């Protein structure tokens, strides 16, 4: 990190990953273009990995097969200091490797945890997992490097 005075701690980075509703997952794309998509994430404190869900086929899956190296970026909602117009925002960038979760039981468990993060009740989360869980593809990102910073946008 070039601007080390803006660097935030690992625990602050993890806090952002846990609380941010979504971030951007970037792949090595086709014809030299990057491919970046917004996704909901789950940071799992048990193994220190990021989990995502989506379709079992598509460009994201094709790109993952050709290169599993990815970048995930998320940021918090920010805050304004009293009397200041500019936001202060914390962001985190994770570099790592991504792969599909092959164990269906584990994949459904992750779907359940993701649903609990977003659905208003546990009952609604479970209904969604029962309805769509078998169709979901769950991806796991092993984080090789994680950095974060706080920026005052003024």
Coordinates of C-alpha atoms in Angstrom, one line a residue:
X1 CA 0.0 0.0 0.0
X2 CA 1.5 3.3 -1.1
X3 CA -0.4 5.6 1.3
X4 CA 0.3 3.7 4.5
X5 CA -1.3 6.4 6.7
X6 CA -4.7 5.5 5.3
X7 CA -4.2 1.7 5.8
X8 CA -6.7 0.0 8.1
X9 CA -6.2 -3.1 10.2
X10 CA -7.0 -6.7 9.2
X11 CA -9.9 -6.7 11.7
X12 CA -11.4 -3.6 10.0
X13 CA -11.0 -5.3 6.6
X14 CA -12.8 -8.4 7.9
X15 CA -15.5 -6.2 9.4
X16 CA -16.2 -4.6 6.0
X17 CA -16.3 -8.0 4.3
X18 CA -18.8 -9.2 6.9
X19 CA -21.1 -6.2 6.8
X20 CA -21.0 -4.9 3.2
X21 CA -24.0 -6.3 1.3
X22 CA -22.0 -6.8 -1.9
X23 CA -18.8 -6.1 -3.6
X24 CA -17.2 -6.5 -7.0
X25 CA -15.5 -9.8 -8.1
X26 CA -13.1 -9.3 -11.0
X27 CA -11.7 -12.0 -13.3
X28 CA -9.2 -12.2 -16.1
X29 CA -11.6 -11.6 -18.9
X30 CA -11.8 -12.4 -22.6
X31 CA -9.5 -10.7 -25.2
X32 CA -7.5 -8.9 -22.5
X33 CA -10.5 -7.1 -20.9
X34 CA -11.2 -7.5 -17.2
X35 CA -14.6 -8.9 -16.2
X36 CA -16.0 -7.5 -13.0
X37 CA -19.4 -8.2 -11.5
X38 CA -21.3 -7.2 -8.4
X39 CA -22.0 -10.1 -6.0
X40 CA -23.3 -10.7 -2.5
X41 CA -20.6 -12.2 -0.4
X42 CA -20.2 -14.1 2.9
X43 CA -17.0 -13.9 4.9
X44 CA -16.7 -17.1 6.9
X45 CA -14.8 -16.5 10.1
X46 CA -14.3 -20.2 10.6
X47 CA -12.0 -20.6 7.6
X48 CA -11.2 -17.0 6.6
X49 CA -12.6 -17.4 3.1
X50 CA -15.2 -15.5 1.0
X51 CA -18.2 -17.4 -0.4
X52 CA -20.5 -16.4 -3.3
X53 CA -23.4 -18.0 -5.0
X54 CA -24.8 -17.9 -8.5
X55 CA -25.6 -19.9 -11.6
X56 CA -23.8 -23.1 -12.5
X57 CA -22.9 -21.9 -16.0
X58 CA -22.0 -18.6 -17.6
X59 CA -19.1 -16.3 -18.4
X60 CA -18.0 -16.1 -14.7
X61 CA -17.7 -19.9 -14.6
X62 CA -15.9 -20.1 -18.0
X63 CA -13.4 -17.5 -16.9
X64 CA -12.8 -19.2 -13.6
X65 CA -11.9 -22.4 -15.4
X66 CA -9.3 -20.6 -17.5
X67 CA -7.8 -18.6 -14.5
X68 CA -8.8 -19.0 -10.9
X69 CA -7.0 -15.8 -9.8
X70 CA -9.5 -13.1 -8.9
X71 CA -9.8 -9.8 -7.1
X72 CA -12.7 -8.9 -4.7
X73 CA -13.4 -5.3 -3.6
X74 CA -15.9 -4.1 -1.1
X75 CA -16.5 -0.9 0.8
X76 CA -18.6 0.3 3.7
X77 CA -21.4 3.0 3.4
X78 CA -19.1 5.6 4.8
X79 CA -19.8 8.5 7.2
X80 CA -19.7 12.2 7.3
X81 CA -17.9 14.1 10.1
X82 CA -20.1 16.7 11.7
X83 CA -20.2 19.8 9.5
X84 CA -18.3 18.1 6.6
X85 CA -19.8 17.4 3.2
X86 CA -17.3 14.8 2.2
X87 CA -17.6 11.1 3.0
X88 CA -15.0 9.0 4.8
X89 CA -15.1 5.5 3.3
X90 CA -13.3 2.3 4.2
X91 CA -12.6 -0.2 1.5
X92 CA -10.9 -3.6 1.2
X93 CA -9.3 -5.4 -1.7
X94 CA -8.7 -9.1 -1.6
X95 CA -6.5 -11.0 -4.1
X96 CA -6.9 -14.8 -4.2
X97 CA -8.0 -17.9 -5.9
X98 CA -11.6 -19.1 -6.5
X99 CA -13.1 -22.5 -7.0
X100 CA -16.5 -24.2 -6.9
X101 CA -17.6 -25.9 -3.6
X102 CA -18.1 -29.5 -4.7
X103 CA -19.6 -30.8 -1.5
X104 CA -23.4 -30.2 -1.9
X105 CA -24.0 -30.3 1.9
X106 CA -21.4 -27.7 2.4
X107 CA -22.7 -25.6 -0.5
X108 CA -26.3 -25.7 1.0
X109 CA -24.9 -24.7 4.4
X110 CA -23.2 -21.7 2.8
X111 CA -26.4 -20.8 0.9
X112 CA -28.2 -20.9 4.2
X113 CA -25.7 -18.5 5.8
X114 CA -25.9 -16.2 2.8
X115 CA -29.7 -16.2 3.0
X116 CA -29.6 -15.4 6.7
X117 CA -27.5 -12.4 5.9
X118 CA -30.1 -10.9 3.6
X119 CA -33.6 -12.3 4.3
X120 CA -35.6 -10.6 7.1
X121 CA -36.3 -13.9 9.0
X122 CA -34.7 -17.3 9.3
X123 CA -38.0 -18.9 8.0
X124 CA -37.8 -16.9 4.8
X125 CA -34.1 -17.7 4.4
X126 CA -34.8 -21.4 4.8
X127 CA -37.7 -21.3 2.3
X128 CA -35.4 -19.8 -0.3
X129 CA -32.7 -22.4 0.4
X130 CA -35.3 -25.2 0.0
X131 CA -36.7 -23.7 -3.2
X132 CA -33.4 -22.7 -4.9
X133 CA -30.5 -24.2 -3.0
X134 CA -30.0 -27.2 -5.3
X135 CA -29.8 -24.9 -8.4
X136 CA -27.2 -22.6 -6.8
X137 CA -23.5 -22.8 -7.5
X138 CA -21.4 -21.9 -4.5
X139 CA -17.9 -20.5 -5.1
X140 CA -15.2 -20.1 -2.5
X141 CA -12.3 -17.6 -2.6
X142 CA -9.2 -18.3 -0.7
X143 CA -7.7 -14.9 0.2
X144 CA -3.9 -14.7 -0.5
X145 CA -3.6 -11.0 0.2
X146 CA -5.9 -8.5 1.8
X147 CA -5.4 -4.7 2.1
X148 CA -7.8 -1.9 3.2
X149 CA -7.8 1.8 3.6
X150 CA -9.8 4.7 4.9
X151 CA -10.2 7.6 2.5
X152 CA -11.7 11.0 3.2
X153 CA -13.1 12.2 -0.1
X154 CA -12.1 15.8 0.1

